Short mmCIF file of C-alpha atoms and ligand atoms in Angstrom, two decimals:
data_model
loop_
_atom_site.label_atom_id
_atom_site.label_comp_id
_atom_site.label_asym_id
_atom_site.label_seq_id
_atom_site.Cartn_x
_atom_site.Cartn_y
_atom_site.Cartn_z
CA MET S 1089 79.19 -72.52 -34.57
CA SER S 1090 77.06 -69.37 -34.46
CA SER S 1091 78.55 -66.29 -32.81
CA PRO S 1092 77.26 -65.36 -29.34
CA LYS S 1093 74.50 -62.75 -29.05
CA ILE S 1094 75.95 -59.81 -27.17
CA LEU S 1095 73.94 -56.82 -25.99
CA LEU S 1096 75.36 -53.73 -24.30
CA ILE S 1097 72.81 -51.45 -22.62
CA ARG S 1098 74.45 -48.10 -21.90
CA HIS S 1099 73.77 -45.20 -19.53
CA ALA S 1100 70.64 -46.74 -17.97
CA ARG S 1101 69.17 -45.95 -14.54
CA ILE S 1102 69.59 -49.50 -13.27
CA ILE S 1103 67.50 -50.73 -10.34
CA LEU S 1104 70.01 -52.93 -8.50
CA PRO S 1105 69.03 -56.01 -6.45
CA ASN S 1106 69.28 -54.01 -3.19
CA GLY S 1107 66.82 -51.44 -4.61
CA GLU S 1108 69.46 -48.75 -5.14
CA VAL S 1109 69.79 -46.94 -8.44
CA MET S 1110 73.04 -46.89 -10.44
CA ILE S 1111 73.56 -45.06 -13.69
CA GLY S 1112 75.54 -47.50 -15.77
CA ASP S 1113 75.84 -50.28 -18.29
CA VAL S 1114 74.67 -53.90 -18.50
CA LEU S 1115 76.31 -56.49 -20.73
CA THR S 1116 74.48 -59.65 -21.72
CA ARG S 1117 75.89 -62.63 -23.61
CA ASP S 1118 73.51 -65.17 -25.10
CA ARG S 1119 70.80 -65.60 -22.47
CA GLN S 1120 72.63 -64.24 -19.43
CA ILE S 1121 73.67 -60.99 -17.78
CA VAL S 1122 77.49 -61.09 -17.55
CA GLU S 1123 78.40 -57.65 -16.22
CA VAL S 1124 76.79 -54.67 -14.49
CA ALA S 1125 79.06 -51.67 -14.02
CA PRO S 1126 79.18 -47.86 -14.21
CA GLU S 1127 80.95 -48.18 -17.57
CA ILE S 1128 81.64 -51.21 -19.74
CA SER S 1129 83.83 -50.96 -22.85
CA GLN S 1130 82.08 -52.19 -25.95
CA PRO S 1131 83.00 -55.75 -26.92
CA ALA S 1132 83.24 -56.71 -30.60
CA LEU S 1133 79.93 -57.67 -32.22
CA ALA S 1134 77.81 -56.20 -29.44
CA THR S 1135 74.46 -54.63 -30.27
CA GLU S 1136 74.34 -51.38 -28.35
CA ILE S 1137 71.26 -49.80 -26.80
CA ASP S 1138 71.57 -46.19 -25.68
CA ALA S 1139 69.36 -46.07 -22.59
CA GLN S 1140 70.05 -42.47 -21.61
CA GLY S 1141 67.13 -41.24 -19.50
CA LEU S 1142 65.50 -44.68 -19.29
CA THR S 1143 65.17 -46.98 -16.27
CA LEU S 1144 66.23 -50.63 -16.48
CA LEU S 1145 64.23 -53.20 -14.50
CA PRO S 1146 64.21 -56.99 -14.42
CA GLY S 1147 61.47 -58.23 -16.76
CA VAL S 1148 58.06 -58.71 -15.17
CA ILE S 1149 57.04 -62.24 -14.20
CA ASP S 1150 53.23 -62.36 -14.30
CA PRO S 1151 52.20 -65.31 -12.13
CA GLN S 1152 48.52 -65.51 -13.07
CA VAL S 1153 47.25 -65.27 -16.64
CA HIS S 1154 44.59 -66.99 -18.78
CA PHE S 1155 45.85 -67.17 -22.37
CA ARG S 1156 43.01 -69.34 -23.75
CA GLU S 1157 45.00 -71.77 -25.92
CA PRO S 1158 44.05 -74.47 -26.65
CA GLY S 1159 40.34 -74.26 -27.29
CA LEU S 1160 39.32 -70.64 -26.75
CA GLU S 1161 41.55 -68.94 -29.33
CA HIS S 1162 38.79 -66.58 -30.43
CA LYS S 1163 39.57 -64.66 -27.19
CA GLU S 1164 43.38 -64.93 -27.19
CA ASP S 1165 46.17 -67.33 -28.10
CA LEU S 1166 49.74 -67.87 -26.97
CA PHE S 1167 51.13 -65.78 -29.83
CA THR S 1168 48.88 -62.72 -29.39
CA ALA S 1169 49.13 -62.93 -25.60
CA SER S 1170 52.92 -63.14 -25.67
CA CYS S 1171 53.09 -60.15 -28.08
CA ALA S 1172 51.02 -58.25 -25.51
CA CYS S 1173 53.43 -59.44 -22.79
CA ALA S 1174 56.44 -58.18 -24.77
CA LYS S 1175 54.79 -54.77 -25.17
CA GLY S 1176 53.95 -54.65 -21.46
CA GLY S 1177 57.45 -55.56 -20.24
CA VAL S 1178 56.30 -59.03 -19.14
CA THR S 1179 59.11 -61.50 -19.92
CA SER S 1180 57.67 -64.60 -18.19
CA PHE S 1181 54.19 -65.81 -17.30
CA LEU S 1182 52.45 -68.60 -15.40
CA GLU S 1183 49.24 -69.67 -17.11
CA MET S 1184 46.06 -71.21 -15.71
CA PRO S 1185 44.43 -74.56 -16.57
CA ASN S 1186 40.91 -73.46 -17.63
CA THR S 1187 41.56 -73.98 -21.32
CA ARG S 1188 39.89 -76.63 -23.57
CA PRO S 1189 40.84 -79.35 -22.88
CA LEU S 1190 41.48 -78.50 -19.25
CA THR S 1191 45.13 -78.74 -18.19
CA THR S 1192 44.54 -81.56 -15.75
CA THR S 1193 46.88 -84.25 -17.15
CA GLN S 1194 50.54 -84.53 -18.14
CA GLN S 1195 49.42 -84.90 -21.73
CA ALA S 1196 47.53 -81.59 -21.69
CA LEU S 1197 50.49 -79.91 -19.98
CA ASP S 1198 52.91 -81.28 -22.59
CA ASP S 1199 50.61 -80.02 -25.35
CA LYS S 1200 50.68 -76.48 -23.93
CA LEU S 1201 54.46 -76.58 -23.55
CA GLU S 1202 54.82 -77.71 -27.15
CA ARG S 1203 52.50 -74.99 -28.43
CA ALA S 1204 54.35 -72.37 -26.38
CA SER S 1205 57.76 -73.48 -27.67
CA ASN S 1206 56.48 -72.85 -31.20
CA LYS S 1207 54.77 -69.51 -30.76
CA CYS S 1208 55.56 -67.83 -27.44
CA LEU S 1209 57.77 -64.72 -27.53
CA VAL S 1210 58.38 -64.75 -23.75
CA ASN S 1211 59.10 -67.43 -21.13
CA TYR S 1212 56.26 -69.65 -19.98
CA GLY S 1213 55.03 -72.00 -17.28
CA PHE S 1214 51.66 -73.76 -16.91
CA PHE S 1215 49.70 -74.74 -13.81
CA ILE S 1216 48.14 -78.17 -13.49
CA GLY S 1217 44.44 -77.93 -12.59
CA ALA S 1218 42.92 -79.94 -9.76
CA THR S 1219 39.75 -81.95 -10.17
CA ALA S 1220 38.19 -84.21 -7.56
CA GLU S 1221 39.77 -87.21 -9.33
CA ASN S 1222 43.23 -86.38 -10.70
CA LEU S 1223 45.47 -86.70 -7.62
CA PRO S 1224 48.08 -88.87 -9.41
CA ASP S 1225 48.46 -86.18 -12.11
CA LEU S 1226 48.73 -83.49 -9.45
CA LEU S 1227 51.51 -85.37 -7.70
CA LEU S 1228 53.59 -86.17 -10.79
CA ALA S 1229 52.99 -83.58 -13.51
CA LYS S 1230 56.01 -81.50 -14.50
CA PRO S 1231 57.31 -78.95 -15.13
CA THR S 1232 54.66 -76.87 -13.38
CA PRO S 1233 54.69 -74.01 -10.88
CA GLY S 1234 51.99 -75.79 -8.89
CA ILE S 1235 48.44 -77.03 -8.55
CA LYS S 1236 45.59 -74.63 -9.27
CA ILE S 1237 42.38 -75.16 -7.34
CA PHE S 1238 39.21 -73.27 -8.14
CA MET S 1239 37.40 -73.40 -4.78
CA GLY S 1240 34.64 -71.31 -6.42
CA SER S 1241 33.71 -69.21 -9.45
CA MET S 1242 34.04 -72.19 -11.72
CA HIS S 1243 31.82 -74.92 -13.04
CA GLY S 1244 32.46 -78.43 -14.27
CA GLN S 1245 35.46 -80.55 -13.40
CA LEU S 1246 37.73 -77.71 -12.30
CA LEU S 1247 35.45 -76.73 -9.42
CA VAL S 1248 36.70 -78.41 -6.23
CA ASP S 1249 34.56 -76.94 -3.47
CA GLY S 1250 33.95 -79.77 -1.00
CA GLU S 1251 36.14 -79.78 2.10
CA THR S 1252 36.77 -83.54 1.85
CA ALA S 1253 37.98 -83.31 -1.75
CA LEU S 1254 40.09 -80.27 -0.91
CA GLU S 1255 41.63 -81.99 2.09
CA GLY S 1256 42.55 -84.97 -0.10
CA ILE S 1257 44.65 -82.65 -2.25
CA PHE S 1258 46.25 -80.73 0.64
CA ALA S 1259 47.13 -83.97 2.43
CA LYS S 1260 49.16 -85.57 -0.38
CA GLY S 1261 52.41 -84.30 -1.82
CA ASP S 1262 54.28 -81.10 -1.16
CA ARG S 1263 54.09 -78.94 -4.25
CA LEU S 1264 52.58 -75.47 -4.17
CA ILE S 1265 48.79 -75.18 -4.16
CA ALA S 1266 47.40 -71.94 -5.61
CA VAL S 1267 43.76 -71.27 -4.78
CA HIS S 1268 41.05 -69.16 -6.33
CA ALA S 1269 39.36 -68.54 -3.00
CA GLU S 1270 35.64 -67.91 -3.29
CA ASP S 1271 32.98 -69.97 -1.50
CA GLN S 1272 30.77 -71.56 -4.14
CA ALA S 1273 27.91 -72.45 -1.77
CA ARG S 1274 27.58 -68.82 -0.69
CA ILE S 1275 27.77 -67.64 -4.31
CA ASN S 1276 25.03 -70.09 -5.34
CA GLN S 1277 22.76 -68.94 -2.55
CA ARG S 1278 23.30 -65.25 -3.24
CA ARG S 1279 22.76 -65.77 -6.99
CA GLN S 1280 19.22 -66.81 -6.15
CA GLU S 1281 18.70 -63.83 -3.86
CA PHE S 1282 19.85 -61.41 -6.56
CA ALA S 1283 18.27 -63.23 -9.53
CA ASN S 1284 16.74 -61.08 -12.28
CA ILE S 1285 18.95 -58.07 -11.57
CA HIS S 1286 20.85 -57.10 -14.70
CA ASP S 1287 22.94 -54.26 -13.30
CA PRO S 1288 26.51 -55.69 -13.35
CA ALA S 1289 27.23 -53.87 -10.07
CA VAL S 1290 25.29 -56.65 -8.34
CA HIS S 1291 28.19 -58.97 -9.21
CA SER S 1292 30.20 -57.53 -6.30
CA GLN S 1293 27.25 -58.15 -3.96
CA ILE S 1294 26.65 -61.73 -5.08
CA GLN S 1295 30.31 -62.75 -4.86
CA ASP S 1296 30.83 -60.62 -1.78
CA ASN S 1297 33.73 -60.15 0.64
CA GLN S 1298 32.36 -62.88 2.87
CA ALA S 1299 32.45 -65.42 0.02
CA ALA S 1300 36.13 -64.68 -0.48
CA LEU S 1301 36.91 -64.71 3.23
CA LEU S 1302 35.21 -68.08 3.85
CA ALA S 1303 37.28 -69.77 1.15
CA SER S 1304 40.56 -68.16 2.20
CA GLN S 1305 39.89 -69.25 5.79
CA LEU S 1306 39.32 -72.85 4.67
CA ALA S 1307 42.45 -72.89 2.48
CA LEU S 1308 44.50 -71.47 5.34
CA LYS S 1309 43.10 -74.04 7.77
CA LEU S 1310 44.02 -76.95 5.48
CA SER S 1311 47.43 -75.46 4.70
CA LYS S 1312 48.19 -75.18 8.42
CA LYS S 1313 46.96 -78.70 9.15
CA TYR S 1314 49.39 -80.20 6.61
CA GLN S 1315 52.00 -77.41 6.57
CA ARG S 1316 51.28 -77.34 2.87
CA ARG S 1317 52.72 -74.60 0.66
CA LEU S 1318 49.74 -72.36 -0.15
CA HIS S 1319 49.41 -69.39 -2.44
CA ILE S 1320 46.23 -67.27 -2.38
CA LEU S 1321 45.56 -65.94 -5.88
CA HIS S 1322 44.15 -62.45 -6.48
CA LEU S 1323 43.36 -61.66 -2.86
CA SER S 1324 40.71 -58.96 -3.04
CA THR S 1325 39.24 -58.01 0.33
CA ALA S 1326 40.22 -56.08 3.45
CA GLU S 1327 38.97 -59.02 5.51
CA GLU S 1328 41.37 -61.51 3.86
CA ALA S 1329 44.26 -59.07 4.23
CA GLU S 1330 43.42 -58.75 7.92
CA LEU S 1331 43.21 -62.55 8.25
CA LEU S 1332 46.75 -62.90 6.86
CA ARG S 1333 48.03 -59.99 8.87
CA GLN S 1334 46.99 -61.85 12.03
CA ASP S 1335 48.03 -65.31 10.95
CA LYS S 1336 50.34 -65.96 8.00
CA PRO S 1337 52.54 -69.04 8.26
CA SER S 1338 55.95 -68.76 6.57
CA TRP S 1339 54.83 -71.20 3.83
CA VAL S 1340 51.86 -69.06 2.73
CA THR S 1341 52.01 -66.31 0.08
CA ALA S 1342 49.36 -64.09 -1.50
CA GLU S 1343 49.04 -61.86 -4.55
CA VAL S 1344 46.87 -58.92 -5.55
CA THR S 1345 45.96 -57.60 -9.03
CA PRO S 1346 46.35 -53.99 -10.22
CA GLN S 1347 42.56 -54.03 -10.76
CA HIS S 1348 41.85 -54.75 -7.09
CA LEU S 1349 44.30 -52.02 -6.06
CA LEU S 1350 43.20 -49.36 -8.55
CA LEU S 1351 39.56 -50.03 -9.51
CA ASN S 1352 36.53 -50.41 -7.28
CA THR S 1353 32.76 -50.81 -7.58
CA SER S 1354 32.46 -47.29 -9.02
CA ALA S 1355 33.93 -48.75 -12.24
CA TYR S 1356 30.61 -50.45 -13.11
CA GLU S 1357 29.07 -47.02 -13.76
CA GLN S 1358 31.85 -46.12 -16.19
CA ILE S 1359 32.61 -49.37 -18.00
CA GLY S 1360 29.74 -51.69 -17.10
CA THR S 1361 30.42 -55.37 -17.64
CA LEU S 1362 34.04 -54.69 -18.63
CA ALA S 1363 34.53 -54.25 -14.86
CA GLN S 1364 33.14 -57.72 -14.15
CA MET S 1365 35.76 -60.16 -12.89
CA ASN S 1366 36.20 -62.91 -10.31
CA PRO S 1367 36.79 -62.22 -7.53
CA PRO S 1368 34.86 -59.01 -8.13
CA LEU S 1369 35.98 -55.42 -7.67
CA ARG S 1370 35.48 -54.19 -4.11
CA SER S 1371 35.16 -50.85 -2.29
CA PRO S 1372 37.60 -47.92 -2.05
CA HIS S 1373 38.24 -49.07 1.55
CA ASP S 1374 39.34 -52.48 0.26
CA ASN S 1375 41.68 -50.71 -2.23
CA GLU S 1376 43.39 -48.87 0.60
CA VAL S 1377 43.69 -51.89 2.89
CA LEU S 1378 45.14 -53.98 0.04
CA TRP S 1379 47.74 -51.29 -0.74
CA GLN S 1380 48.79 -51.20 2.93
CA ALA S 1381 48.97 -55.00 3.10
CA LEU S 1382 51.15 -55.02 -0.01
CA ARG S 1383 53.48 -52.35 1.38
CA ASP S 1384 53.70 -54.25 4.70
CA GLY S 1385 54.56 -57.58 3.05
CA VAL S 1386 51.26 -59.23 4.09
CA ILE S 1387 50.62 -59.55 0.34
CA ASP S 1388 53.73 -60.72 -1.46
CA PHE S 1389 53.38 -59.83 -5.12
CA ILE S 1390 51.32 -58.69 -8.12
CA ALA S 1391 49.56 -60.78 -10.79
CA THR S 1392 47.25 -59.50 -13.53
CA ASP S 1393 44.79 -62.41 -13.86
CA HIS S 1394 44.82 -61.43 -17.57
CA ALA S 1395 41.47 -62.97 -18.59
CA PRO S 1396 40.46 -61.78 -22.05
CA HIS S 1397 36.91 -62.05 -23.38
CA THR S 1398 35.70 -60.50 -26.62
CA LEU S 1399 33.75 -57.24 -26.62
CA GLU S 1400 30.85 -59.17 -28.12
CA GLU S 1401 30.82 -61.56 -25.16
CA LYS S 1402 31.09 -58.65 -22.75
CA ALA S 1403 28.19 -56.85 -24.51
CA GLN S 1404 25.66 -59.47 -23.42
CA GLU S 1405 23.36 -58.74 -20.50
CA TYR S 1406 24.55 -59.49 -16.96
CA PRO S 1407 24.68 -62.26 -15.66
CA ASN S 1408 25.27 -63.87 -19.08
CA THR S 1409 28.50 -61.93 -19.48
CA PRO S 1410 31.81 -63.68 -18.76
CA SER S 1411 34.03 -62.44 -15.92
CA GLY S 1412 37.56 -61.26 -16.53
CA MET S 1413 39.67 -58.48 -17.98
CA PRO S 1414 43.00 -58.32 -19.80
CA GLY S 1415 46.06 -56.94 -18.01
CA VAL S 1416 49.55 -57.86 -19.23
CA GLU S 1417 49.96 -54.73 -21.39
CA THR S 1418 49.11 -52.26 -18.66
CA SER S 1419 50.24 -53.79 -15.34
CA LEU S 1420 53.80 -52.44 -15.21
CA ALA S 1421 52.84 -48.92 -16.33
CA LEU S 1422 49.94 -48.88 -13.83
CA MET S 1423 52.21 -49.86 -10.95
CA LEU S 1424 55.01 -47.48 -11.97
CA THR S 1425 52.47 -44.67 -12.29
CA ALA S 1426 51.31 -45.49 -8.75
CA ALA S 1427 54.98 -45.35 -7.68
CA MET S 1428 55.35 -41.90 -9.25
CA GLU S 1429 52.23 -40.82 -7.33
CA GLY S 1430 53.97 -41.83 -4.10
CA LYS S 1431 51.93 -44.97 -3.34
CA CYS S 1432 55.12 -47.08 -3.32
CA THR S 1433 58.69 -47.00 -4.64
CA VAL S 1434 60.00 -48.22 -7.99
CA ALA S 1435 62.16 -50.73 -6.09
CA GLN S 1436 59.00 -52.14 -4.44
CA VAL S 1437 57.37 -52.51 -7.86
CA VAL S 1438 60.43 -54.46 -9.06
CA ASN S 1439 60.19 -56.70 -6.02
CA TRP S 1440 56.43 -57.30 -6.38
CA MET S 1441 56.52 -57.87 -10.13
CA SER S 1442 59.78 -59.83 -10.52
CA LYS S 1443 61.94 -60.79 -7.57
CA ALA S 1444 59.27 -61.89 -5.08
CA VAL S 1445 57.51 -63.94 -7.77
CA ALA S 1446 60.74 -65.74 -8.72
CA VAL S 1447 61.43 -66.51 -5.06
CA ALA S 1448 57.89 -67.72 -4.29
CA TYR S 1449 57.76 -70.08 -7.27
CA GLY S 1450 61.42 -71.15 -7.09
CA ILE S 1451 62.21 -69.87 -10.58
CA PRO S 1452 66.02 -69.83 -10.73
CA ASN S 1453 68.09 -66.88 -12.00
CA LYS S 1454 65.25 -64.47 -12.58
CA GLY S 1455 64.09 -61.24 -10.96
CA ALA S 1456 67.34 -59.31 -10.56
CA ILE S 1457 69.87 -57.36 -12.61
CA ALA S 1458 73.12 -59.03 -11.61
CA PRO S 1459 75.76 -61.22 -13.28
CA GLY S 1460 74.54 -64.82 -13.63
CA TYR S 1461 70.85 -63.83 -13.85
CA ASP S 1462 68.89 -64.36 -17.05
CA ALA S 1463 68.89 -61.46 -19.50
CA ASP S 1464 65.14 -60.78 -19.17
CA LEU S 1465 64.96 -57.02 -18.90
CA VAL S 1466 62.73 -54.04 -19.54
CA LEU S 1467 63.69 -50.43 -20.19
CA VAL S 1468 60.92 -48.05 -19.13
CA ASP S 1469 60.39 -44.34 -19.61
CA LEU S 1470 59.46 -42.61 -16.36
CA ASN S 1471 59.66 -39.13 -17.87
CA THR S 1472 56.62 -39.10 -20.14
CA TYR S 1473 52.91 -39.92 -19.76
CA ARG S 1474 50.79 -41.55 -22.44
CA PRO S 1475 47.15 -42.73 -22.30
CA VAL S 1476 46.03 -46.33 -22.69
CA ARG S 1477 44.58 -46.44 -26.21
CA ARG S 1478 42.37 -49.23 -27.47
CA GLU S 1479 43.83 -49.08 -30.99
CA GLU S 1480 47.36 -49.72 -29.69
CA LEU S 1481 46.52 -52.88 -27.72
CA LEU S 1482 47.96 -56.19 -28.90
CA THR S 1483 45.76 -58.51 -26.86
CA LYS S 1484 43.36 -60.26 -29.22
CA CYS S 1485 40.36 -59.13 -27.17
CA GLY S 1486 41.22 -55.53 -28.08
CA TRP S 1487 40.10 -53.62 -24.99
CA SER S 1488 41.33 -52.61 -21.55
CA PRO S 1489 39.47 -51.55 -18.40
CA PHE S 1490 42.07 -48.77 -18.12
CA GLU S 1491 41.43 -47.09 -21.49
CA GLY S 1492 42.05 -43.36 -21.22
CA TRP S 1493 44.21 -43.65 -18.09
CA ASN S 1494 47.29 -41.48 -18.51
CA LEU S 1495 50.27 -43.60 -17.47
CA THR S 1496 54.02 -43.34 -17.19
CA GLY S 1497 56.60 -46.14 -17.05
CA TRP S 1498 55.63 -47.68 -20.38
CA ALA S 1499 58.08 -50.27 -21.71
CA VAL S 1500 60.34 -48.79 -24.39
CA THR S 1501 62.43 -51.91 -24.97
CA THR S 1502 61.82 -55.45 -23.68
CA ILE S 1503 64.54 -58.11 -23.75
CA VAL S 1504 63.91 -61.85 -23.40
CA GLY S 1505 66.89 -64.19 -23.09
CA GLY S 1506 69.26 -61.47 -24.35
CA GLU S 1507 67.17 -60.72 -27.45
CA ILE S 1508 65.17 -57.58 -28.14
CA VAL S 1509 61.55 -58.73 -28.35
CA TYR S 1510 59.92 -55.29 -28.27
CA ASP S 1511 61.35 -51.91 -29.17
CA LYS S 1512 59.49 -48.59 -29.48
CA GLY S 1513 56.22 -49.98 -30.72
CA GLN S 1514 57.65 -52.87 -32.78
CA VAL S 1515 57.41 -56.51 -31.73
CA ASN S 1516 60.12 -58.87 -32.98
CA THR S 1517 57.98 -61.93 -33.65
CA GLN S 1518 61.04 -64.11 -34.34
CA VAL S 1519 62.07 -64.23 -30.66
CA ARG S 1520 61.05 -67.29 -28.63
CA GLY S 1521 60.95 -67.65 -24.86
CA GLN S 1522 61.82 -70.79 -22.94
CA ALA S 1523 59.98 -73.12 -20.59
CA LEU S 1524 60.46 -71.97 -17.00
CA THR S 1525 61.87 -74.35 -14.44
CA PHE S 1526 60.79 -74.57 -10.81
CA LEU S 1527 63.02 -75.64 -7.91
O1 DOR F 2493 37.45 -63.05 -13.77
C1 DOR F 2493 38.02 -64.11 -13.95
N1 DOR F 2493 38.07 -64.67 -15.17
N2 DOR F 2493 38.57 -64.77 -12.91
C2 DOR F 2493 39.08 -66.01 -13.03
O2 DOR F 2493 39.62 -66.51 -12.07
C3 DOR F 2493 38.94 -66.75 -14.29
C4 DOR F 2493 38.91 -65.80 -15.40
C5 DOR F 2493 38.68 -66.38 -16.77
O3 DOR F 2493 39.30 -67.38 -17.09
O4 DOR F 2493 37.93 -65.78 -17.53
#
């Protein structure tokens, strides 16, 4: 029998489940937290981490990422993406079905789970993608956090934009439906109106606030008709936030990305097509309304929509450029920097990036530092600032829309299942995460 893995984290500023801070110790044994106390005496065989001056948070659960494997590994793969997660303090992720082949069957889901078990350094879950024809798969596939529907901004089988087809999915079964809410008909029409314009800033005009609002309204209508658990992915506009503020059933949740909180259409001038994503960046007014909605609980949590594309792909001329930007390495530091600037509290960041995600997706034993919870943890340094540097990034795409931003709250040490997966610039590539389960 192998001896248990024991980790003792000492003298940390621990963010407790009630949001209070305690200076103290955390003991983990194998994959679980077993004790949290002001002082714990060192058990035999424990690896000790001196966390003096550092803040201990539950590991981040990123509920929307695109990790490109299988089929698009020139952009990213599960190994490189999970190294980037470890560096960013992300200990679990939920990944989207627009890989090749599409994750629209149990077989494709099983293939991803198998690949992840071999090469993923952090914990993983995979959405099942809806098509107009795969209802039986949507009802039975497991384990999965839910059904992903692209109502717009997609082509081919994964685009489900007709109300009848959408209603067929909302009407059957009870598992969570997560929607990319953009109205494809409006996008198609506006693409024609803005044809032959190569300034990427036009992207935010083509896929405008109204396109997002129309789709969110339709998803909400269907969710209310069938009392169907709905999650609105990367909500991006003031209008959608206002819609939910007026009318948000208890079974509906929504997320926002750091990009939609912190970047706006002015980014096109600075970084061009690197700022192109779906749904697009909006105005400074939208930034402010989204922040307020997040603070008020109208928006429930944060996701990065990590969507890597190579610099070569991004260097083409708009509209030939792909939409999306990477995010798992910078999300926690961006949000903690915002907390230090007074936009929110560190406890709110913990809730939005761990606890609320675990609750919304029914992921047991994650999102809190308490005995019985999984030992997925991140120690961050809130005392120093360091810029985002391209040469330090681990994502295979090798760039970030936040390059040059001076951030605090960088992960110093990341722990997955009681094992140190990242420590002061070094990734331990031997660590493996586990498949997440969903209640
Ligand atoms: O900008 C985006 N890119 N938004 C999405 O929803 C998909 C993603 C991708 O896969 O590239």
